[in-house]
Amino acid sequence: MPGRTYEEECRYIRRVSATRYEIDKGFVPGMRVKGAFYANQKLERLVFGELEAACERGTAGGFLPAVRQVANVASLPGIVGYSLALPDMHSGYGFAIGNVAAFRVDDPESVVSPGGVGFDINCGVRMIRTNLSESDMQPVKETLAQTLYDHLPVGVGSRGVIPTTQRDLEDALAYGMDWSLREGYSWAEDKEHCEEYGRMLTADPSKVSARAKTRGLPQLGTLGAGNHYAEIQVVDEIYDDSSAKQMGLDQIGQVVVMIHSGSRGLGHQVATDALVEMERAMARDKLHVNDRQLACARIASPEGQTYLKAMAAAANYAWVNRSSMTFLARQAFAKVFRSTPDDLDMHVVYDVSHNIAKFEQHCLDDRPVELLVHRKGATRAFPPNHPLIPVAYQFTGQPVLVGGTMGTCSYVLTGTEQGMVETFGSTCHGAGRARSRSESRRKLDFHQVLNNLQHKGISIRVASPKLVSEEAPESYKDVTEVVNVCHDAGISRKCVKLRPVAVIKG
């Protein structure tokens, strides 16, 4: 609580294993369940350092430390199990980034909170494999990087190049990747390797405001800015030969493409609209939360249902967005290598969501229960034999795509039964910020960041060079440490490590 010393705060936090801490009830008022977070000795310093700094300065005028946000989420009505945070956790809006929380659907008190999804709804990562090797690519690396940059609209004000009418937008919101398939921008098998098969059936475009649609119409098929990127990578290490082979990632030096983007301005507006409506609903239903950024509504309320249907539509938009960029990336590779995407084996390995809330069945007290699982800056990681993952991955577990920071490695993981038990089938989504964007701009020179990438042999194409400092590796945690914590905790397993060779950013 505000006013307590750092030592008093730490009395509520206990290490229960080499990789897991628990936050006891009482850390903040009204906790209905305990909190928990994953970290090793290196990453825990960032968590406790943030908490100590908050105790010294007080919490007014800025984000709460991530550990307190995790505890505040534990006070929300209807939450079950734990309020969880993964090792890439850091402060966010309401929920911490990396926070996972589940709410019983059959509990009339249970809530849905836009802060548990985030403003970039269904921000996620898609990976496309190729049959090219690094030696095939090296002679044309700069040409390939430039061609990919030319094909993908990037930057804050970028506009899509795929013709989209208002009717197209409505259909994309309703049908997700089925719209992409109908219009010829997707292969039939793409959606088989996508969470929810690229379409949330609960989507209702009529619940998306006119303002959100106005923002979304010109941005369909665009990368955007911030931490969004397209990277050309090569397979660097293989930890699980069988799973890697099943994904078609079985050759060291094999070239792949990773695309990280979401629902752009449309998703941001959906979240903004919902927060306004939910503040009214909270007053009506006498809902009280520890932090006003945790604005929420009963799942069954009109406001809750409107948000869930609009969120699903924004999620469909994000899948169409990544599908459109997949189409453009395939065209770029085909042009440079004078081949066809099919001959280059440019199949989608998988597409994962990082910011989303879904109705899922999990076991509580050895009984199946329907839950609304919020994952904010976290990735679903279902185990082998789960009915909601593709047939191709039934024996491996769901692929998990973990993007690194600009110029550092990325990973492919697989889901585990342990994760299903401990984290509602969730694991990390990336490195997680160690510095705020403003601090990064103050302390890092973008010229130096670009030079460091060049010295590593990484080609970079960026729309706004001065914003590169915000995304420098020094601004983030070590993604390898984050992945190792998840692997050591048993909530996901390492499969493949990827090394970047070219980066496209807004």
Tab-separated table of C-alpha atoms in Angstrom, residues 46-491:
chain	number	residue	atom	x	y	z
A	46	LEU	CA	14.250	-5.455	-12.106
A	47	VAL	CA	10.986	-6.377	-10.377
A	48	PHE	CA	12.154	-5.473	-6.888
A	49	GLY	CA	14.086	-2.440	-8.126
A	50	GLU	CA	10.910	-1.016	-9.626
A	51	LEU	CA	9.031	-1.689	-6.380
A	52	GLU	CA	11.744	-0.073	-4.260
A	53	ALA	CA	11.812	3.016	-6.476
A	54	ALA	CA	8.018	3.313	-6.204
A	55	CYS	CA	8.193	3.125	-2.400
A	56	GLU	CA	10.786	5.903	-2.349
A	57	ARG	CA	8.870	8.305	-4.577
A	58	GLY	CA	5.281	7.273	-3.814
A	59	THR	CA	2.917	6.058	-6.535
A	60	ALA	CA	1.206	9.305	-7.512
A	61	GLY	CA	1.680	10.687	-10.996
A	62	GLY	CA	2.637	7.544	-12.864
A	63	PHE	CA	2.206	3.819	-13.391
A	64	LEU	CA	2.192	1.573	-10.361
A	65	PRO	CA	5.054	-0.926	-10.142
A	66	ALA	CA	4.192	-4.150	-11.940
A	67	VAL	CA	4.079	-6.269	-8.772
A	68	ARG	CA	1.427	-3.962	-7.255
A	69	GLN	CA	-0.565	-4.070	-10.492
A	70	VAL	CA	-0.542	-7.872	-10.315
A	71	ALA	CA	-1.858	-7.645	-6.752
A	72	ASN	CA	-4.552	-5.130	-7.705
A	73	VAL	CA	-5.798	-7.501	-10.413
A	74	ALA	CA	-6.090	-10.168	-7.708
A	75	SER	CA	-8.802	-8.027	-6.108
A	76	LEU	CA	-11.140	-8.061	-9.137
A	77	PRO	CA	-14.531	-9.802	-8.717
A	78	GLY	CA	-14.720	-13.396	-9.940
A	79	ILE	CA	-10.967	-13.982	-10.325
A	80	VAL	CA	-9.821	-17.566	-9.686
A	81	GLY	CA	-6.495	-19.276	-9.107
A	82	TYR	CA	-3.842	-16.579	-9.061
A	83	SER	CA	-3.228	-13.217	-10.688
A	84	LEU	CA	-0.158	-14.296	-12.629
A	85	ALA	CA	2.733	-12.457	-14.232
A	86	LEU	CA	5.315	-13.958	-16.554
A	87	PRO	CA	9.044	-13.124	-16.496
A	88	ASP	CA	8.712	-10.378	-19.135
A	89	MET	CA	6.409	-8.463	-16.753
A	90	HIS	CA	6.559	-4.675	-16.524
A	91	SER	CA	4.197	-1.823	-15.732
A	92	GLY	CA	1.205	-1.305	-18.002
A	93	TYR	CA	-2.226	0.294	-18.049
A	94	GLY	CA	-4.217	-1.263	-15.190
A	95	PHE	CA	-2.865	-4.779	-15.639
A	96	ALA	CA	0.883	-5.285	-15.830
A	97	ILE	CA	2.264	-6.293	-19.206
A	98	GLY	CA	2.692	-10.059	-18.893
A	99	ASN	CA	-0.337	-10.389	-16.570
A	100	VAL	CA	-2.711	-13.356	-16.885
A	101	ALA	CA	-6.010	-13.507	-15.003
A	102	ALA	CA	-9.012	-15.830	-15.309
A	103	PHE	CA	-12.609	-15.239	-14.227
A	104	ARG	CA	-15.393	-17.801	-13.726
A	105	VAL	CA	-18.085	-17.378	-16.331
A	106	ASP	CA	-20.735	-18.947	-14.074
A	107	ASP	CA	-20.060	-16.394	-11.321
A	108	PRO	CA	-22.451	-13.447	-11.809
A	109	GLU	CA	-19.914	-11.184	-10.079
A	110	SER	CA	-17.146	-11.924	-12.612
A	111	VAL	CA	-15.858	-9.053	-14.727
A	112	VAL	CA	-14.102	-8.328	-17.993
A	113	SER	CA	-11.537	-5.527	-18.024
A	114	PRO	CA	-10.086	-3.841	-21.150
A	115	GLY	CA	-6.927	-3.216	-19.124
A	116	GLY	CA	-6.434	-6.981	-19.104
A	117	VAL	CA	-6.313	-7.048	-22.897
A	118	GLY	CA	-4.577	-3.780	-23.709
A	119	PHE	CA	-5.074	-1.072	-26.296
A	120	ASP	CA	-3.495	-2.994	-29.183
A	121	ILE	CA	-6.057	-5.806	-29.224
A	122	ASN	CA	-4.641	-9.061	-30.624
A	123	CYS	CA	-1.188	-7.649	-31.047
A	124	GLY	CA	0.609	-10.854	-32.007
A	125	VAL	CA	3.312	-12.584	-33.986
A	126	ARG	CA	3.193	-14.676	-37.145
A	127	MET	CA	6.072	-16.764	-38.476
A	128	ILE	CA	6.499	-17.774	-42.118
A	129	ARG	CA	9.107	-20.354	-43.007
A	130	THR	CA	11.009	-20.684	-46.298
A	131	ASN	CA	13.213	-23.322	-47.914
A	132	LEU	CA	15.989	-20.752	-48.345
A	133	SER	CA	19.288	-20.943	-46.495
A	134	GLU	CA	21.359	-18.076	-45.173
A	135	SER	CA	23.845	-18.669	-47.988
A	136	ASP	CA	21.022	-18.233	-50.518
A	137	MET	CA	20.053	-14.936	-48.927
A	138	GLN	CA	23.398	-13.295	-48.196
A	139	PRO	CA	24.166	-12.128	-51.762
A	140	VAL	CA	20.809	-10.334	-51.938
A	141	LYS	CA	20.305	-9.462	-48.258
A	142	GLU	CA	20.247	-5.684	-48.733
A	143	THR	CA	17.984	-5.960	-51.772
A	144	LEU	CA	15.650	-8.293	-49.885
A	145	ALA	CA	15.514	-5.974	-46.862
A	146	GLN	CA	14.727	-2.986	-49.063
A	147	THR	CA	12.112	-4.866	-51.078
A	148	LEU	CA	10.368	-6.061	-47.932
A	149	TYR	CA	10.439	-2.505	-46.586
A	150	ASP	CA	8.981	-1.230	-49.861
A	151	HIS	CA	6.187	-3.806	-49.786
A	152	LEU	CA	5.119	-3.387	-46.135
A	153	PRO	CA	3.545	-0.031	-45.182
A	154	VAL	CA	5.331	1.043	-41.984
A	155	GLY	CA	5.277	3.964	-39.564
A	156	VAL	CA	2.752	5.870	-37.479
A	157	GLY	CA	0.744	7.308	-40.376
A	158	SER	CA	1.143	4.393	-42.765
A	159	ARG	CA	-1.745	3.464	-45.048
A	160	GLY	CA	-2.519	0.042	-46.469
A	161	VAL	CA	-1.841	-0.725	-50.125
A	162	ILE	CA	-4.431	-3.510	-50.389
A	163	PRO	CA	-7.679	-1.924	-51.683
A	164	THR	CA	-10.235	-1.913	-48.849
A	165	THR	CA	-13.754	-0.507	-48.976
A	166	GLN	CA	-16.079	0.119	-46.051
A	167	ARG	CA	-17.853	-3.148	-46.871
A	168	ASP	CA	-14.507	-4.958	-46.923
A	169	LEU	CA	-13.753	-3.592	-43.461
A	170	GLU	CA	-17.123	-4.763	-42.113
A	171	ASP	CA	-16.522	-8.253	-43.530
A	172	ALA	CA	-12.949	-8.357	-42.198
A	173	LEU	CA	-14.241	-7.479	-38.717
A	174	ALA	CA	-16.886	-10.200	-38.928
A	175	TYR	CA	-15.008	-12.997	-40.677
A	176	GLY	CA	-11.313	-12.470	-39.932
A	177	MET	CA	-9.033	-14.635	-42.035
A	178	ASP	CA	-12.004	-16.102	-43.864
A	179	TRP	CA	-12.260	-12.684	-45.515
A	180	SER	CA	-8.544	-12.822	-46.434
A	181	LEU	CA	-9.057	-16.272	-47.941
A	182	ARG	CA	-12.125	-15.161	-49.890
A	183	GLU	CA	-10.283	-12.159	-51.323
A	184	GLY	CA	-7.188	-14.146	-52.288
A	185	TYR	CA	-4.776	-12.690	-49.715
A	186	SER	CA	-4.353	-15.910	-47.762
A	187	TRP	CA	-3.651	-19.570	-48.452
A	188	ALA	CA	-6.274	-22.050	-47.350
A	189	GLU	CA	-3.884	-23.731	-44.914
A	190	ASP	CA	-2.789	-20.431	-43.298
A	191	LYS	CA	-5.727	-20.297	-40.930
A	192	GLU	CA	-5.138	-23.903	-39.841
A	193	HIS	CA	-1.936	-22.660	-38.211
A	194	CYS	CA	-3.488	-19.686	-36.471
A	195	GLU	CA	-5.005	-19.215	-33.021
A	196	GLU	CA	-8.811	-19.475	-33.227
A	197	TYR	CA	-8.255	-20.340	-36.903
A	198	GLY	CA	-7.964	-16.614	-37.491
A	199	ARG	CA	-11.548	-15.803	-36.597
A	200	MET	CA	-13.442	-15.198	-33.360
A	201	LEU	CA	-17.020	-16.229	-34.034
A	202	THR	CA	-18.384	-13.892	-31.352
A	203	ALA	CA	-17.341	-10.785	-33.311
A	204	ASP	CA	-20.044	-8.208	-33.987
A	205	PRO	CA	-18.944	-5.288	-36.199
A	206	SER	CA	-22.008	-3.299	-35.119
A	207	LYS	CA	-20.437	-3.021	-31.656
A	208	VAL	CA	-17.368	-1.264	-33.117
A	209	SER	CA	-17.805	2.506	-33.141
A	210	ALA	CA	-17.769	4.610	-36.293
A	211	ARG	CA	-14.670	6.364	-34.953
A	212	ALA	CA	-12.844	3.047	-34.589
A	213	LYS	CA	-13.798	2.016	-38.126
A	214	THR	CA	-12.647	5.377	-39.501
A	215	ARG	CA	-9.264	4.853	-37.873
A	216	GLY	CA	-9.033	1.241	-39.024
A	217	LEU	CA	-10.061	1.539	-42.675
A	218	PRO	CA	-6.831	3.065	-44.060
A	219	GLN	CA	-4.550	1.007	-41.785
A	220	LEU	CA	-5.491	-2.530	-42.810
A	221	GLY	CA	-2.338	-4.303	-43.962
A	222	THR	CA	0.120	-1.974	-42.194
A	223	LEU	CA	2.916	-2.685	-39.746
A	224	GLY	CA	2.676	0.496	-37.705
A	225	ALA	CA	5.364	1.743	-35.350
A	226	GLY	CA	6.458	1.265	-31.731
A	227	ASN	CA	7.556	-2.298	-31.025
A	228	HIS	CA	5.989	-3.655	-34.225
A	229	TYR	CA	8.374	-5.098	-36.775
A	230	ALA	CA	9.003	-7.515	-39.588
A	231	GLU	CA	12.228	-9.491	-39.307
A	232	ILE	CA	14.097	-11.817	-41.592
A	233	GLN	CA	15.688	-14.412	-39.325
A	234	VAL	CA	17.637	-17.644	-39.579
A	235	VAL	CA	17.416	-20.775	-37.451
A	236	ASP	CA	20.380	-20.556	-35.075
A	237	GLU	CA	19.891	-23.430	-32.617
A	238	ILE	CA	17.499	-26.383	-32.361
A	239	TYR	CA	16.667	-27.761	-28.907
A	240	ASP	CA	13.833	-30.141	-29.810
A	241	ASP	CA	14.524	-31.909	-33.104
A	242	SER	CA	11.171	-33.658	-33.350
A	243	SER	CA	9.036	-30.560	-32.723
A	244	ALA	CA	11.210	-28.382	-34.947
A	245	LYS	CA	10.895	-30.866	-37.788
A	246	GLN	CA	7.116	-30.916	-37.403
A	247	MET	CA	7.109	-27.127	-37.777
A	248	GLY	CA	9.376	-27.300	-40.824
A	249	LEU	CA	12.201	-25.550	-38.945
A	250	ASP	CA	14.764	-28.334	-39.041
A	251	GLN	CA	17.794	-26.785	-40.759
A	252	ILE	CA	20.378	-24.532	-39.121
A	253	GLY	CA	20.597	-21.378	-41.218
A	254	GLN	CA	17.075	-21.753	-42.610
A	255	VAL	CA	15.459	-18.391	-43.423
A	256	VAL	CA	12.143	-17.403	-41.794
A	257	VAL	CA	10.088	-14.212	-41.538
A	258	MET	CA	8.503	-12.971	-38.304
A	259	ILE	CA	5.748	-10.319	-38.420
A	260	HIS	CA	4.690	-8.530	-35.223
A	261	SER	CA	1.655	-6.245	-35.408
A	262	GLY	CA	-1.921	-5.913	-34.175
A	263	SER	CA	-5.192	-4.066	-34.615
A	264	ARG	CA	-3.621	-0.609	-34.932
A	265	GLY	CA	-5.840	2.440	-34.340
A	266	LEU	CA	-9.050	0.431	-34.560
A	267	GLY	CA	-8.168	-1.718	-31.557
A	268	HIS	CA	-6.993	1.300	-29.592
A	269	GLN	CA	-10.329	3.019	-30.178
A	270	VAL	CA	-12.318	-0.082	-29.203
A	271	ALA	CA	-10.479	-0.144	-25.862
A	272	THR	CA	-10.910	3.612	-25.338
A	273	ASP	CA	-14.644	3.437	-26.079
A	274	ALA	CA	-15.097	0.529	-23.674
A	275	LEU	CA	-13.274	2.214	-20.801
A	276	VAL	CA	-15.633	5.202	-21.008
A	277	GLU	CA	-18.716	2.977	-20.936
A	278	MET	CA	-17.355	0.782	-18.154
A	279	GLU	CA	-16.721	3.697	-15.822
A	280	ARG	CA	-20.449	4.423	-16.032
A	281	ALA	CA	-21.293	0.754	-15.488
A	282	MET	CA	-19.062	0.604	-12.409
A	283	ALA	CA	-20.935	3.484	-10.812
A	284	ARG	CA	-24.273	1.848	-11.599
A	285	ASP	CA	-23.285	-1.608	-10.348
A	286	LYS	CA	-21.257	-0.287	-7.383
A	287	LEU	CA	-18.031	-1.940	-8.525
A	288	HIS	CA	-14.964	-0.734	-6.651
A	289	VAL	CA	-11.361	-1.328	-7.799
A	290	ASN	CA	-7.988	-0.400	-6.345
A	291	ASP	CA	-6.887	1.454	-9.486
A	292	ARG	CA	-9.222	3.354	-11.815
A	293	GLN	CA	-7.248	1.927	-14.760
A	294	LEU	CA	-8.847	-1.406	-13.870
A	295	ALA	CA	-12.220	-0.176	-15.154
A	296	CYS	CA	-14.382	-3.243	-15.729
A	297	ALA	CA	-17.929	-4.525	-16.172
A	298	ARG	CA	-19.762	-7.711	-15.290
A	299	ILE	CA	-19.246	-10.259	-18.057
A	300	ALA	CA	-23.000	-10.635	-18.486
A	301	SER	CA	-23.737	-6.878	-18.437
A	302	PRO	CA	-24.565	-4.953	-21.650
A	303	GLU	CA	-21.227	-3.122	-21.382
A	304	GLY	CA	-19.326	-6.362	-20.855
A	305	GLN	CA	-20.996	-8.073	-23.793
A	306	THR	CA	-20.538	-5.048	-26.061
A	307	TYR	CA	-16.817	-4.943	-25.277
A	308	LEU	CA	-16.310	-8.678	-25.794
A	309	LYS	CA	-18.024	-8.573	-29.197
A	310	ALA	CA	-16.115	-5.456	-30.270
A	311	MET	CA	-12.848	-6.927	-28.960
A	312	ALA	CA	-13.452	-10.068	-31.022
A	313	ALA	CA	-14.015	-7.931	-34.119
A	314	ALA	CA	-10.775	-6.038	-33.438
A	315	ALA	CA	-9.003	-9.394	-33.023
A	316	ASN	CA	-10.337	-10.452	-36.429
A	317	TYR	CA	-9.020	-7.185	-37.870
A	318	ALA	CA	-5.560	-7.962	-36.452
A	319	TRP	CA	-5.509	-11.417	-38.054
A	320	VAL	CA	-6.504	-9.901	-41.387
A	321	ASN	CA	-3.790	-7.287	-40.896
A	322	ARG	CA	-1.098	-9.936	-40.410
A	323	SER	CA	-2.533	-12.004	-43.276
A	324	SER	CA	-2.353	-9.004	-45.601
A	325	MET	CA	1.283	-8.432	-44.654
A	326	THR	CA	1.974	-12.136	-45.154
A	327	PHE	CA	0.661	-11.734	-48.704
A	328	LEU	CA	2.943	-8.719	-49.235
A	329	ALA	CA	5.975	-10.484	-47.711
A	330	ARG	CA	5.434	-13.458	-50.017
A	331	GLN	CA	5.331	-11.088	-52.973
A	332	ALA	CA	8.574	-9.417	-51.859
A	333	PHE	CA	10.439	-12.733	-51.555
A	334	ALA	CA	9.058	-13.975	-54.860
A	335	LYS	CA	10.267	-10.801	-56.586
A	336	VAL	CA	13.809	-10.966	-55.200
A	337	PHE	CA	14.289	-14.710	-55.751
A	338	ARG	CA	12.375	-14.793	-59.064
A	339	SER	CA	10.244	-17.635	-57.854
A	340	THR	CA	6.799	-18.187	-56.378
A	341	PRO	CA	5.856	-18.168	-52.677
A	342	ASP	CA	4.724	-21.775	-53.073
A	343	ASP	CA	8.060	-22.858	-54.531
A	344	LEU	CA	9.808	-21.001	-51.703
A	345	ASP	CA	7.713	-23.036	-49.205
A	346	MET	CA	6.447	-19.840	-47.550
A	347	HIS	CA	3.976	-21.560	-45.253
A	348	VAL	CA	2.747	-20.074	-41.976
A	349	VAL	CA	4.308	-21.930	-39.045
A	350	TYR	CA	1.912	-20.350	-36.550
A	351	ASP	CA	0.227	-17.092	-35.549
A	352	VAL	CA	-0.105	-16.258	-31.829
A	353	SER	CA	-2.020	-13.563	-29.966
A	354	HIS	CA	-0.525	-11.509	-27.139
A	355	ASN	CA	-3.349	-9.172	-26.086
A	356	ILE	CA	-6.707	-10.906	-25.901
A	357	ALA	CA	-9.423	-12.327	-23.639
A	358	LYS	CA	-10.950	-15.714	-24.488
A	359	PHE	CA	-13.531	-18.116	-23.134
A	360	GLU	CA	-11.690	-21.359	-22.397
A	361	GLN	CA	-12.211	-24.531	-20.401
A	362	HIS	CA	-9.743	-25.228	-17.601
A	363	CYS	CA	-9.671	-27.466	-14.540
A	364	LEU	CA	-10.335	-26.012	-11.097
A	365	ASP	CA	-10.336	-28.425	-8.175
A	366	ASP	CA	-10.153	-31.264	-10.732
A	367	ARG	CA	-13.359	-30.150	-12.431
A	368	PRO	CA	-13.728	-28.524	-15.864
A	369	VAL	CA	-14.861	-24.896	-15.602
A	370	GLU	CA	-15.443	-22.243	-18.267
A	371	LEU	CA	-13.244	-19.219	-17.663
A	372	LEU	CA	-12.680	-15.876	-19.332
A	373	VAL	CA	-8.887	-15.756	-19.533
A	374	HIS	CA	-7.273	-12.333	-19.963
A	375	ARG	CA	-3.781	-12.444	-21.452
A	376	LYS	CA	-2.028	-9.094	-21.711
A	377	GLY	CA	1.478	-9.326	-23.079
A	378	ALA	CA	1.254	-13.085	-22.679
A	379	THR	CA	0.973	-15.983	-25.112
A	380	ARG	CA	-1.378	-18.942	-25.043
A	381	ALA	CA	0.705	-22.121	-24.729
A	382	PHE	CA	-1.565	-25.151	-24.857
A	383	PRO	CA	-0.046	-28.625	-24.348
A	384	PRO	CA	0.092	-31.661	-26.658
A	385	ASN	CA	-3.263	-33.305	-27.434
A	386	HIS	CA	-5.272	-30.170	-26.683
A	387	PRO	CA	-8.311	-29.973	-28.987
A	388	LEU	CA	-7.810	-26.287	-29.798
A	389	ILE	CA	-4.400	-26.614	-31.438
A	390	PRO	CA	-3.817	-27.751	-35.041
A	391	VAL	CA	-3.682	-31.411	-35.964
A	392	ALA	CA	-0.072	-30.934	-37.093
A	393	TYR	CA	0.961	-29.926	-33.566
A	394	GLN	CA	-1.057	-32.415	-31.518
A	395	PHE	CA	2.085	-34.290	-30.495
A	396	THR	CA	4.353	-31.260	-30.055
A	397	GLY	CA	2.130	-28.814	-28.212
A	398	GLN	CA	1.170	-25.377	-29.488
A	399	PRO	CA	4.027	-23.378	-31.030
A	400	VAL	CA	4.779	-20.201	-29.074
A	401	LEU	CA	6.516	-17.374	-30.940
A	402	VAL	CA	8.610	-15.170	-28.653
A	403	GLY	CA	10.021	-12.122	-30.370
A	404	GLY	CA	13.250	-10.665	-29.100
A	405	THR	CA	14.295	-7.036	-29.130
A	406	MET	CA	15.618	-5.270	-32.183
A	407	GLY	CA	18.887	-6.986	-33.015
A	408	THR	CA	18.621	-9.858	-30.538
A	409	CYS	CA	17.496	-13.454	-30.898
A	410	SER	CA	13.907	-14.736	-30.895
A	411	TYR	CA	12.548	-18.138	-29.880
A	412	VAL	CA	9.971	-20.754	-30.723
A	413	LEU	CA	8.649	-22.601	-27.670
A	414	THR	CA	5.982	-25.252	-27.192
A	415	GLY	CA	3.194	-25.516	-24.620
A	416	THR	CA	3.207	-27.977	-21.716
A	417	GLU	CA	0.817	-29.670	-19.304
A	418	GLN	CA	2.596	-27.908	-16.437
A	419	GLY	CA	1.703	-24.574	-17.967
A	420	MET	CA	-1.913	-25.663	-18.269
A	421	VAL	CA	-1.980	-26.331	-14.533
A	422	GLU	CA	-0.003	-23.314	-13.319
A	423	THR	CA	-0.709	-20.473	-15.759
A	424	PHE	CA	-3.985	-21.343	-17.531
A	425	GLY	CA	-1.865	-22.488	-20.490
A	426	SER	CA	0.127	-19.257	-20.811
A	427	THR	CA	3.759	-18.250	-21.182
A	428	CYS	CA	5.901	-15.199	-22.018
A	429	HIS	CA	5.452	-13.103	-25.168
A	430	GLY	CA	8.793	-11.333	-25.538
A	431	ALA	CA	11.614	-9.684	-23.630
A	432	GLY	CA	9.600	-7.091	-21.699
A	433	ARG	CA	10.733	-3.527	-21.199
A	434	ALA	CA	13.435	-2.691	-18.679
A	435	ARG	CA	13.333	1.063	-19.414
A	436	SER	CA	10.470	3.366	-20.273
A	437	ARG	CA	10.314	4.826	-23.764
A	438	SER	CA	11.080	8.318	-22.477
A	439	GLU	CA	14.108	7.103	-20.514
A	440	SER	CA	15.380	5.248	-23.585
A	441	ARG	CA	15.107	8.376	-25.700
A	442	ARG	CA	17.012	10.374	-23.080
A	443	LYS	CA	19.823	7.904	-22.515
A	444	LEU	CA	20.368	6.176	-25.865
A	445	ASP	CA	21.634	7.768	-29.055
A	446	PHE	CA	19.857	6.394	-32.113
A	447	HIS	CA	23.000	6.727	-34.252
A	448	GLN	CA	24.835	4.411	-31.868
A	449	VAL	CA	21.953	1.932	-31.862
A	450	LEU	CA	21.950	1.792	-35.670
A	451	ASN	CA	25.733	1.434	-35.765
A	452	ASN	CA	25.593	-1.464	-33.310
A	453	LEU	CA	23.110	-3.275	-35.542
A	454	GLN	CA	25.316	-2.684	-38.569
A	455	HIS	CA	28.348	-4.083	-36.726
A	456	LYS	CA	26.340	-7.233	-35.991
A	457	GLY	CA	25.675	-7.652	-39.709
A	458	ILE	CA	21.978	-6.840	-39.351
A	459	SER	CA	20.358	-4.828	-42.121
A	460	ILE	CA	17.785	-2.333	-40.899
A	461	ARG	CA	15.122	-0.288	-42.644
A	462	VAL	CA	13.270	2.119	-40.378
A	463	ALA	CA	10.722	4.853	-41.113
A	464	SER	CA	11.577	6.960	-38.045
A	465	PRO	CA	15.272	6.604	-37.086
A	466	LYS	CA	14.932	8.796	-33.981
A	467	LEU	CA	12.417	6.337	-32.507
A	468	VAL	CA	14.956	3.497	-32.747
A	469	SER	CA	16.290	4.326	-29.272
A	470	GLU	CA	12.954	3.282	-27.751
A	471	GLU	CA	13.378	-0.207	-29.202
A	472	ALA	CA	17.099	-0.699	-28.598
A	473	PRO	CA	18.127	-3.956	-26.902
A	474	GLU	CA	19.264	-1.920	-23.880
A	475	SER	CA	15.626	-0.843	-23.369
A	476	TYR	CA	14.509	-4.436	-22.781
A	477	LYS	CA	15.174	-7.412	-20.576
A	478	ASP	CA	17.338	-10.244	-21.883
A	479	VAL	CA	14.919	-12.394	-23.886
A	480	THR	CA	17.086	-15.487	-23.321
A	481	GLU	CA	16.764	-15.061	-19.543
A	482	VAL	CA	12.983	-14.664	-19.920
A	483	VAL	CA	12.688	-17.796	-22.052
A	484	ASN	CA	14.948	-19.788	-19.748
A	485	VAL	CA	12.742	-18.950	-16.756
A	486	CYS	CA	9.662	-20.252	-18.596
A	487	HIS	CA	11.570	-23.379	-19.659
A	488	ASP	CA	12.989	-24.018	-16.175
A	489	ALA	CA	9.568	-23.466	-14.596
A	490	GLY	CA	8.131	-26.033	-17.013
A	491	ILE	CA	5.376	-23.743	-18.328
